[in-house]
Amino acid sequence: MKLSTLTRIGLLTCVGAALPSLFGCLDHPLKPVEYDKAQEEQETVDLAVNKDVDILFVIDNSGSMGEEQGTLAANFSKFIEVLERPKVKANYRIGVTTTDNGNPQCNGTTPEGGKLRLTSCRSRESEFTFTGTNPQTVKFDEACASVCPDTLANLDTIPTSTEDDPEPKSRAWIESIEGKTNLPDGVSTTQAFQCFGPQGINGCGFESQLESMWKSLQLMEVSGSPNFGFRRKNAILSVVIVTDEADCSLDPDYGTIFDPNGNRVFWSDPNSNFPTSAVCWNAGVKCEGGPGTYTSCDPVNKDVDGNEGVPDDQAVLFPLSKYIDLLQTIENDKQSRVPG
């Protein structure tokens, strides 16, 4: 897993806003590397190439994501083509969760809280209706029916075992190991993702991309969780966040920042009846310059009164260090293992 600095701002440029570009990048040809060598004695060195990769998709299921989910599903074949190229032949697992981790303003949703979710979008038509607009926004045809046939409405995985659980069970992820999938005969991994990937648009509009990722990775170590056993000890870990909003990973101890009876310090309009997603941006980002165009924006800890640079335990949004530390711990553990 390659680890780069995470920022809440960086999420705005993730897959949700640039899916065609993402998959276009995957079409670049592999370039051979030429070496010059000089040696007196011929030696043979065996290199172990790690082809195992575990891919976690954290997909935004809020009201504005219908088009993006449909685009992701429609273009997913390009992603799979890269994994299955003769020169790659990856042994991969693909799991999906949502950005819904709950929020004081989202009492009507059913948060996944990082749990892997593997049900056909054809069986969840009601989830592709967003009632927060007038008229209602309906995206079932665009995000699901256009890419997932009705014949796959009850699609499920066939039982397999894992490193941690030798008993064959239907798992909450797609996998292809040495060319063998955990899908019914005649169903490709691309077809499966086109049905499993679309998550609907009735999730919480205050998206917790980072906290959902964190919880999902933690649940992979919890026996009885649908996530258990997904992450293999020696596999490369990749996390793909598909979203069109800034992160809003709220520390529940500070839920009052959304309360109309609170101080409204992060509200874009303190006179409004309801908070907007601007609360999430204002509570976790500091920008220089402006108004209008800003010269820079960076993540920052803020307390309930808007004070900046406070200790992690006073930050209303969970600090980025929480997520960086987890990913770095996973990376360090993988690097300490000897292949073979």
mmCIF file of C-alpha atoms in Angstrom:
data_model
loop_
_atom_site.group_PDB
_atom_site.id
_atom_site.type_symbol
_atom_site.label_atom_id
_atom_site.label_comp_id
_atom_site.label_asym_id
_atom_site.label_seq_id
_atom_site.Cartn_x
_atom_site.Cartn_y
_atom_site.Cartn_z
ATOM 1 C CA MET A 1 0.000 0.000 0.000
ATOM 2 C CA LYS A 2 1.393 3.372 -0.951
ATOM 3 C CA LEU A 3 0.651 5.928 1.729
ATOM 4 C CA SER A 4 0.418 9.601 0.933
ATOM 5 C CA THR A 5 -0.683 12.471 3.127
ATOM 6 C CA LEU A 6 -4.446 12.459 3.525
ATOM 7 C CA THR A 7 -6.389 15.700 3.513
ATOM 8 C CA ARG A 8 -10.081 16.370 3.856
ATOM 9 C CA ILE A 9 -9.729 18.687 0.882
ATOM 10 C CA GLY A 10 -8.202 15.953 -1.237
ATOM 11 C CA LEU A 11 -11.460 14.059 -1.122
ATOM 12 C CA LEU A 12 -13.010 16.721 -3.343
ATOM 13 C CA THR A 13 -10.786 15.615 -6.211
ATOM 14 C CA CYS A 14 -11.434 11.911 -5.745
ATOM 15 C CA VAL A 15 -13.188 9.532 -8.053
ATOM 16 C CA GLY A 16 -16.660 11.011 -7.813
ATOM 17 C CA ALA A 17 -15.638 14.143 -9.704
ATOM 18 C CA ALA A 18 -13.367 12.513 -12.256
ATOM 19 C CA LEU A 19 -14.341 8.941 -12.972
ATOM 20 C CA PRO A 20 -13.702 9.052 -16.727
ATOM 21 C CA SER A 21 -10.214 10.414 -16.086
ATOM 22 C CA LEU A 22 -9.515 7.735 -13.495
ATOM 23 C CA PHE A 23 -10.349 4.862 -15.789
ATOM 24 C CA GLY A 24 -8.636 6.574 -18.696
ATOM 25 C CA CYS A 25 -5.427 6.553 -16.685
ATOM 26 C CA LEU A 26 -5.648 2.790 -16.464
ATOM 27 C CA ASP A 27 -5.329 2.436 -20.235
ATOM 28 C CA HIS A 28 -1.697 3.553 -20.369
ATOM 29 C CA PRO A 29 0.540 0.807 -21.813
ATOM 30 C CA LEU A 30 3.040 -0.950 -19.593
ATOM 31 C CA LYS A 31 6.551 0.214 -20.407
ATOM 32 C CA PRO A 32 9.434 -2.274 -20.252
ATOM 33 C CA VAL A 33 12.455 -1.284 -18.189
ATOM 34 C CA GLU A 34 15.862 -1.893 -19.766
ATOM 35 C CA TYR A 35 18.855 -2.672 -17.575
ATOM 36 C CA ASP A 36 22.595 -2.572 -18.255
ATOM 37 C CA LYS A 37 24.629 -5.094 -16.307
ATOM 38 C CA ALA A 38 28.194 -6.269 -16.116
ATOM 39 C CA GLN A 39 29.189 -9.329 -14.138
ATOM 40 C CA GLU A 40 31.852 -11.976 -14.175
ATOM 41 C CA GLU A 41 29.741 -14.780 -12.761
ATOM 42 C CA GLN A 42 26.166 -15.621 -13.690
ATOM 43 C CA GLU A 43 23.778 -15.781 -10.754
ATOM 44 C CA THR A 44 20.083 -16.523 -10.464
ATOM 45 C CA VAL A 45 17.919 -14.610 -8.005
ATOM 46 C CA ASP A 46 14.340 -15.689 -7.335
ATOM 47 C CA LEU A 47 12.002 -12.740 -6.851
ATOM 48 C CA ALA A 48 8.626 -13.179 -5.187
ATOM 49 C CA VAL A 49 6.098 -10.947 -6.943
ATOM 50 C CA ASN A 50 3.096 -10.054 -4.819
ATOM 51 C CA LYS A 51 -0.020 -10.240 -6.991
ATOM 52 C CA ASP A 52 -2.484 -10.103 -4.078
ATOM 53 C CA VAL A 53 -4.481 -6.890 -3.709
ATOM 54 C CA ASP A 54 -7.436 -6.045 -1.460
ATOM 55 C CA ILE A 55 -9.493 -3.096 -2.711
ATOM 56 C CA LEU A 56 -11.951 -1.292 -0.442
ATOM 57 C CA PHE A 57 -14.450 1.034 -2.122
ATOM 58 C CA VAL A 58 -16.050 3.666 0.125
ATOM 59 C CA ILE A 59 -18.955 4.915 -1.981
ATOM 60 C CA ASP A 60 -20.912 8.067 -1.215
ATOM 61 C CA ASN A 61 -24.632 7.180 -1.070
ATOM 62 C CA SER A 62 -26.007 10.676 -0.501
ATOM 63 C CA GLY A 63 -28.661 12.342 -2.640
ATOM 64 C CA SER A 64 -26.357 13.828 -5.278
ATOM 65 C CA MET A 65 -24.479 10.640 -6.179
ATOM 66 C CA GLY A 66 -26.751 8.877 -8.689
ATOM 67 C CA GLU A 67 -24.871 9.944 -11.807
ATOM 68 C CA GLU A 68 -21.445 9.216 -10.309
ATOM 69 C CA GLN A 69 -22.462 5.727 -9.181
ATOM 70 C CA GLY A 70 -23.802 4.907 -12.622
ATOM 71 C CA THR A 71 -20.599 6.176 -14.235
ATOM 72 C CA LEU A 72 -18.454 4.084 -11.893
ATOM 73 C CA ALA A 73 -20.422 0.916 -12.613
ATOM 74 C CA ALA A 74 -20.486 1.505 -16.370
ATOM 75 C CA ASN A 75 -16.711 2.007 -16.517
ATOM 76 C CA PHE A 76 -15.706 -0.677 -14.049
ATOM 77 C CA SER A 77 -14.694 -3.092 -16.800
ATOM 78 C CA LYS A 78 -11.641 -0.909 -17.484
ATOM 79 C CA PHE A 79 -10.561 -1.291 -13.872
ATOM 80 C CA ILE A 80 -10.939 -5.070 -13.999
ATOM 81 C CA GLU A 81 -9.111 -5.244 -17.336
ATOM 82 C CA VAL A 82 -6.007 -3.813 -15.671
ATOM 83 C CA LEU A 83 -6.151 -6.300 -12.793
ATOM 84 C CA GLU A 84 -6.580 -9.218 -15.186
ATOM 85 C CA ARG A 85 -4.001 -8.283 -17.813
ATOM 86 C CA PRO A 86 -1.630 -11.177 -18.621
ATOM 87 C CA LYS A 87 1.300 -9.214 -17.175
ATOM 88 C CA VAL A 88 -0.618 -8.502 -13.960
ATOM 89 C CA LYS A 89 -2.958 -11.420 -13.209
ATOM 90 C CA ALA A 90 -3.821 -10.000 -9.804
ATOM 91 C CA ASN A 91 -5.432 -12.096 -7.089
ATOM 92 C CA TYR A 92 -7.921 -9.513 -5.945
ATOM 93 C CA ARG A 93 -10.734 -8.911 -3.514
ATOM 94 C CA ILE A 94 -13.178 -6.027 -3.844
ATOM 95 C CA GLY A 95 -15.323 -4.869 -0.939
ATOM 96 C CA VAL A 96 -17.831 -2.022 -0.792
ATOM 97 C CA THR A 97 -19.140 0.133 2.031
ATOM 98 C CA THR A 98 -20.825 3.552 2.102
ATOM 99 C CA THR A 99 -19.998 6.973 3.528
ATOM 100 C CA ASP A 100 -22.998 6.824 5.885
ATOM 101 C CA ASN A 101 -21.791 6.695 9.478
ATOM 102 C CA GLY A 102 -24.766 8.543 10.936
ATOM 103 C CA ASN A 103 -25.139 12.175 11.984
ATOM 104 C CA PRO A 104 -27.470 14.125 14.316
ATOM 105 C CA GLN A 105 -29.197 15.481 11.199
ATOM 106 C CA CYS A 106 -29.663 12.054 9.564
ATOM 107 C CA ASN A 107 -32.164 10.244 11.744
ATOM 108 C CA GLY A 108 -33.925 8.677 8.760
ATOM 109 C CA THR A 109 -30.964 6.768 7.310
ATOM 110 C CA THR A 110 -29.576 3.326 8.117
ATOM 111 C CA PRO A 111 -25.814 3.839 8.505
ATOM 112 C CA GLU A 112 -23.514 1.044 7.375
ATOM 113 C CA GLY A 113 -20.828 2.289 9.752
ATOM 114 C CA GLY A 114 -18.108 0.703 7.641
ATOM 115 C CA LYS A 115 -19.749 -2.712 7.212
ATOM 116 C CA LEU A 116 -19.174 -4.308 3.836
ATOM 117 C CA ARG A 117 -22.350 -4.446 1.785
ATOM 118 C CA LEU A 118 -22.942 -6.934 -1.004
ATOM 119 C CA THR A 119 -26.503 -6.948 -2.311
ATOM 120 C CA SER A 120 -27.696 -6.374 -5.853
ATOM 121 C CA CYS A 121 -28.916 -2.843 -6.501
ATOM 122 C CA ARG A 122 -31.849 -4.463 -8.329
ATOM 123 C CA SER A 123 -33.155 -5.626 -4.949
ATOM 124 C CA ARG A 124 -32.868 -2.099 -3.475
ATOM 125 C CA GLU A 125 -34.835 0.090 -5.880
ATOM 126 C CA SER A 126 -36.256 2.282 -3.089
ATOM 127 C CA GLU A 127 -32.734 3.342 -2.101
ATOM 128 C CA PHE A 128 -32.334 5.202 -5.382
ATOM 129 C CA THR A 129 -34.920 7.833 -4.452
ATOM 130 C CA PHE A 130 -33.854 11.006 -2.633
ATOM 131 C CA THR A 131 -36.751 12.735 -0.889
ATOM 132 C CA GLY A 132 -34.850 15.918 -0.024
ATOM 133 C CA THR A 133 -35.778 17.628 -3.296
ATOM 134 C CA ASN A 134 -39.087 18.727 -4.773
ATOM 135 C CA PRO A 135 -39.874 16.818 -6.881
ATOM 136 C CA GLN A 136 -38.069 13.771 -5.541
ATOM 137 C CA THR A 137 -34.853 12.696 -7.237
ATOM 138 C CA VAL A 138 -35.083 9.181 -8.701
ATOM 139 C CA LYS A 139 -31.906 7.590 -10.089
ATOM 140 C CA PHE A 140 -32.705 3.866 -10.200
ATOM 141 C CA ASP A 141 -32.623 3.569 -13.987
ATOM 142 C CA GLU A 142 -29.485 5.664 -14.395
ATOM 143 C CA ALA A 143 -27.428 4.292 -11.504
ATOM 144 C CA CYS A 144 -28.601 0.662 -11.408
ATOM 145 C CA ALA A 145 -30.997 -0.688 -14.032
ATOM 146 C CA SER A 146 -28.902 0.605 -16.935
ATOM 147 C CA VAL A 147 -25.921 -1.538 -15.867
ATOM 148 C CA CYS A 148 -27.411 -4.410 -13.829
ATOM 149 C CA PRO A 149 -29.910 -6.795 -15.492
ATOM 150 C CA ASP A 150 -33.002 -7.901 -13.609
ATOM 151 C CA THR A 151 -31.784 -11.506 -13.836
ATOM 152 C CA LEU A 152 -29.116 -10.620 -11.242
ATOM 153 C CA ALA A 153 -31.516 -9.208 -8.656
ATOM 154 C CA ASN A 154 -30.689 -12.028 -6.230
ATOM 155 C CA LEU A 155 -26.981 -12.280 -7.011
ATOM 156 C CA ASP A 156 -24.846 -13.672 -4.185
ATOM 157 C CA THR A 157 -21.350 -15.064 -3.758
ATOM 158 C CA ILE A 158 -20.575 -18.768 -3.518
ATOM 159 C CA PRO A 159 -19.018 -20.053 -0.263
ATOM 160 C CA THR A 160 -15.261 -19.680 0.175
ATOM 161 C CA SER A 161 -12.802 -19.927 3.065
ATOM 162 C CA THR A 162 -10.303 -17.309 4.287
ATOM 163 C CA GLU A 163 -6.996 -17.242 6.161
ATOM 164 C CA ASP A 164 -8.905 -16.649 9.399
ATOM 165 C CA ASP A 165 -12.011 -18.740 8.732
ATOM 166 C CA PRO A 166 -11.527 -22.160 7.088
ATOM 167 C CA GLU A 167 -15.275 -22.834 6.986
ATOM 168 C CA PRO A 168 -16.656 -22.043 3.499
ATOM 169 C CA LYS A 169 -19.197 -19.209 3.647
ATOM 170 C CA SER A 170 -20.771 -16.692 1.314
ATOM 171 C CA ARG A 171 -18.540 -13.632 1.759
ATOM 172 C CA ALA A 172 -19.447 -9.951 1.548
ATOM 173 C CA TRP A 173 -16.937 -9.253 -1.194
ATOM 174 C CA ILE A 174 -16.015 -10.172 -4.759
ATOM 175 C CA GLU A 175 -12.812 -12.109 -5.280
ATOM 176 C CA SER A 176 -10.773 -13.637 -8.069
ATOM 177 C CA ILE A 177 -7.905 -15.867 -6.931
ATOM 178 C CA GLU A 178 -5.723 -17.494 -9.590
ATOM 179 C CA GLY A 179 -8.491 -16.790 -12.087
ATOM 180 C CA LYS A 180 -11.223 -18.453 -10.006
ATOM 181 C CA THR A 181 -14.000 -16.216 -8.696
ATOM 182 C CA ASN A 182 -16.512 -16.605 -5.882
ATOM 183 C CA LEU A 183 -19.391 -15.872 -8.258
ATOM 184 C CA PRO A 184 -21.977 -18.144 -9.893
ATOM 185 C CA ASP A 185 -21.115 -19.649 -13.271
ATOM 186 C CA GLY A 186 -21.572 -17.195 -16.100
ATOM 187 C CA VAL A 187 -21.233 -14.057 -13.934
ATOM 188 C CA SER A 188 -18.041 -12.032 -14.357
ATOM 189 C CA THR A 189 -16.510 -9.799 -11.699
ATOM 190 C CA THR A 190 -17.406 -6.783 -13.831
ATOM 191 C CA GLN A 191 -21.060 -7.827 -14.018
ATOM 192 C CA ALA A 192 -21.086 -8.484 -10.284
ATOM 193 C CA PHE A 193 -19.700 -5.061 -9.420
ATOM 194 C CA GLN A 194 -22.157 -3.369 -11.758
ATOM 195 C CA CYS A 195 -24.886 -4.833 -9.536
ATOM 196 C CA PHE A 196 -23.155 -4.692 -6.146
ATOM 197 C CA GLY A 197 -21.426 -1.322 -6.587
ATOM 198 C CA PRO A 198 -24.326 1.171 -6.848
ATOM 199 C CA GLN A 199 -25.258 1.998 -3.253
ATOM 200 C CA GLY A 200 -28.286 4.231 -3.708
ATOM 201 C CA ILE A 201 -28.837 7.917 -2.909
ATOM 202 C CA ASN A 202 -30.779 7.804 0.355
ATOM 203 C CA GLY A 203 -27.780 7.868 2.695
ATOM 204 C CA CYS A 204 -26.694 10.635 5.044
ATOM 205 C CA GLY A 205 -25.769 13.904 3.344
ATOM 206 C CA PHE A 206 -23.095 14.606 5.949
ATOM 207 C CA GLU A 207 -20.663 12.039 4.600
ATOM 208 C CA SER A 208 -18.073 10.361 6.837
ATOM 209 C CA GLN A 209 -15.668 9.084 4.209
ATOM 210 C CA LEU A 210 -12.651 8.704 6.491
ATOM 211 C CA GLU A 211 -14.473 7.354 9.531
ATOM 212 C CA SER A 212 -16.319 4.825 7.364
ATOM 213 C CA MET A 213 -12.975 3.686 5.961
ATOM 214 C CA TRP A 214 -11.511 3.461 9.480
ATOM 215 C CA LYS A 215 -14.422 1.434 10.817
ATOM 216 C CA SER A 216 -14.432 -0.843 7.790
ATOM 217 C CA LEU A 217 -10.747 -1.666 8.235
ATOM 218 C CA GLN A 218 -11.218 -2.256 11.961
ATOM 219 C CA LEU A 219 -14.186 -4.574 11.387
ATOM 220 C CA MET A 220 -12.001 -6.756 9.194
ATOM 221 C CA GLU A 221 -10.413 -8.005 12.422
ATOM 222 C CA VAL A 222 -13.725 -8.674 14.213
ATOM 223 C CA SER A 223 -15.063 -12.233 14.066
ATOM 224 C CA GLY A 224 -18.736 -12.293 13.131
ATOM 225 C CA SER A 225 -18.534 -9.082 11.120
ATOM 226 C CA PRO A 226 -19.253 -9.336 7.363
ATOM 227 C CA ASN A 227 -15.827 -7.690 6.928
ATOM 228 C CA PHE A 228 -13.956 -10.399 8.850
ATOM 229 C CA GLY A 229 -11.136 -11.922 6.835
ATOM 230 C CA PHE A 230 -11.361 -9.528 3.887
ATOM 231 C CA ARG A 231 -7.904 -8.032 4.350
ATOM 232 C CA ARG A 232 -5.159 -10.566 3.736
ATOM 233 C CA LYS A 233 -1.950 -10.206 5.721
ATOM 234 C CA ASN A 234 0.403 -10.044 2.743
ATOM 235 C CA ALA A 235 -1.903 -8.403 0.205
ATOM 236 C CA ILE A 236 -1.515 -4.855 -1.054
ATOM 237 C CA LEU A 237 -4.279 -2.665 0.400
ATOM 238 C CA SER A 238 -5.979 -0.059 -1.771
ATOM 239 C CA VAL A 239 -8.740 2.287 -0.578
ATOM 240 C CA VAL A 240 -10.868 4.062 -3.206
ATOM 241 C CA ILE A 241 -13.183 6.820 -1.993
ATOM 242 C CA VAL A 242 -15.957 7.772 -4.432
ATOM 243 C CA THR A 243 -17.543 11.046 -3.359
ATOM 244 C CA ASP A 244 -18.467 14.598 -4.316
ATOM 245 C CA GLU A 245 -18.344 16.159 -0.834
ATOM 246 C CA ALA A 246 -15.835 17.130 1.850
ATOM 247 C CA ASP A 247 -15.306 14.712 4.716
ATOM 248 C CA CYS A 248 -17.539 15.097 7.779
ATOM 249 C CA SER A 249 -16.172 12.465 10.177
ATOM 250 C CA LEU A 250 -17.786 13.898 13.292
ATOM 251 C CA ASP A 251 -16.700 13.083 16.817
ATOM 252 C CA PRO A 252 -20.136 12.251 18.320
ATOM 253 C CA ASP A 253 -19.172 14.075 21.520
ATOM 254 C CA TYR A 254 -19.470 17.311 19.548
ATOM 255 C CA GLY A 255 -22.706 16.748 17.654
ATOM 256 C CA THR A 256 -23.979 20.111 18.919
ATOM 257 C CA ILE A 257 -22.231 21.836 16.008
ATOM 258 C CA PHE A 258 -25.251 20.736 13.940
ATOM 259 C CA ASP A 259 -27.821 21.672 16.605
ATOM 260 C CA PRO A 260 -30.073 24.643 15.715
ATOM 261 C CA ASN A 261 -30.004 25.472 19.429
ATOM 262 C CA GLY A 262 -26.195 25.519 19.480
ATOM 263 C CA ASN A 263 -23.811 28.363 18.698
ATOM 264 C CA ARG A 264 -23.939 27.744 14.906
ATOM 265 C CA VAL A 265 -20.309 28.856 14.636
ATOM 266 C CA PHE A 266 -19.666 26.634 11.596
ATOM 267 C CA TRP A 267 -22.955 27.317 9.798
ATOM 268 C CA SER A 268 -22.693 29.116 6.455
ATOM 269 C CA ASP A 269 -25.915 30.952 7.354
ATOM 270 C CA PRO A 270 -26.468 31.263 11.128
ATOM 271 C CA ASN A 271 -30.033 32.431 10.435
ATOM 272 C CA SER A 272 -31.000 29.296 8.515
ATOM 273 C CA ASN A 273 -33.358 26.691 9.948
ATOM 274 C CA PHE A 274 -31.036 23.804 9.067
ATOM 275 C CA PRO A 275 -27.284 23.265 8.729
ATOM 276 C CA THR A 276 -25.738 22.462 5.363
ATOM 277 C CA SER A 277 -22.646 20.493 4.359
ATOM 278 C CA ALA A 278 -20.712 23.738 4.730
ATOM 279 C CA VAL A 279 -20.554 22.896 8.440
ATOM 280 C CA CYS A 280 -18.221 20.009 7.608
ATOM 281 C CA TRP A 281 -15.902 22.179 5.553
ATOM 282 C CA ASN A 282 -15.861 25.032 8.051
ATOM 283 C CA ALA A 283 -15.240 22.671 10.973
ATOM 284 C CA GLY A 284 -12.170 21.000 9.498
ATOM 285 C CA VAL A 285 -10.460 23.365 7.054
ATOM 286 C CA LYS A 286 -8.531 26.629 7.261
ATOM 287 C CA CYS A 287 -8.175 28.725 4.108
ATOM 288 C CA GLU A 288 -5.841 31.627 3.358
ATOM 289 C CA GLY A 289 -6.639 34.539 1.077
ATOM 290 C CA GLY A 290 -10.072 35.319 -0.277
ATOM 291 C CA PRO A 291 -12.860 36.146 -0.142
ATOM 292 C CA GLY A 292 -13.721 34.539 -3.445
ATOM 293 C CA THR A 293 -10.605 32.711 -4.594
ATOM 294 C CA TYR A 294 -8.368 31.380 -1.817
ATOM 295 C CA THR A 295 -4.624 30.875 -2.132
ATOM 296 C CA SER A 296 -4.563 27.709 -0.014
ATOM 297 C CA CYS A 297 -6.735 25.497 2.179
ATOM 298 C CA ASP A 298 -5.442 23.014 4.746
ATOM 299 C CA PRO A 299 -6.954 20.660 7.341
ATOM 300 C CA VAL A 300 -7.006 21.938 10.910
ATOM 301 C CA ASN A 301 -8.398 20.893 14.295
ATOM 302 C CA LYS A 302 -11.178 23.187 15.541
ATOM 303 C CA ASP A 303 -13.145 23.055 18.780
ATOM 304 C CA VAL A 304 -16.873 23.727 19.267
ATOM 305 C CA ASP A 305 -16.232 27.469 19.434
ATOM 306 C CA GLY A 306 -14.224 27.533 16.224
ATOM 307 C CA ASN A 307 -10.813 27.906 17.856
ATOM 308 C CA GLU A 308 -8.073 26.510 15.617
ATOM 309 C CA GLY A 309 -5.126 24.251 16.381
ATOM 310 C CA VAL A 310 -6.701 22.616 19.418
ATOM 311 C CA PRO A 311 -5.618 19.187 20.767
ATOM 312 C CA ASP A 312 -6.999 16.129 18.995
ATOM 313 C CA ASP A 313 -9.457 15.314 21.789
ATOM 314 C CA GLN A 314 -11.076 18.748 21.425
ATOM 315 C CA ALA A 315 -11.445 18.607 17.633
ATOM 316 C CA VAL A 316 -15.093 18.426 16.510
ATOM 317 C CA LEU A 317 -14.098 16.329 13.496
ATOM 318 C CA PHE A 318 -11.823 13.377 14.154
ATOM 319 C CA PRO A 319 -8.220 14.459 13.441
ATOM 320 C CA LEU A 320 -6.533 13.222 10.286
ATOM 321 C CA SER A 321 -3.823 11.604 12.401
ATOM 322 C CA LYS A 322 -6.360 8.937 13.415
ATOM 323 C CA TYR A 323 -6.650 7.736 9.826
ATOM 324 C CA ILE A 324 -3.037 8.250 8.808
ATOM 325 C CA ASP A 325 -1.878 6.290 11.860
ATOM 326 C CA LEU A 326 -4.125 3.326 11.041
ATOM 327 C CA LEU A 327 -2.996 3.142 7.419
ATOM 328 C CA GLN A 328 0.637 3.528 8.448
ATOM 329 C CA THR A 329 0.269 0.740 11.015
ATOM 330 C CA ILE A 330 -1.153 -1.566 8.349
ATOM 331 C CA GLU A 331 1.654 -0.602 5.980
ATOM 332 C CA ASN A 332 4.351 -1.182 8.599
ATOM 333 C CA ASP A 333 2.904 -4.587 9.423
ATOM 334 C CA LYS A 334 2.947 -5.617 5.771
ATOM 335 C CA GLN A 335 6.522 -4.430 5.297
ATOM 336 C CA SER A 336 7.649 -6.457 8.301
ATOM 337 C CA ARG A 337 6.384 -9.687 6.784
ATOM 338 C CA VAL A 338 8.678 -11.834 4.701
ATOM 339 C CA PRO A 339 7.017 -12.984 1.431
ATOM 340 C CA GLY A 340 6.666 -16.681 0.950
#
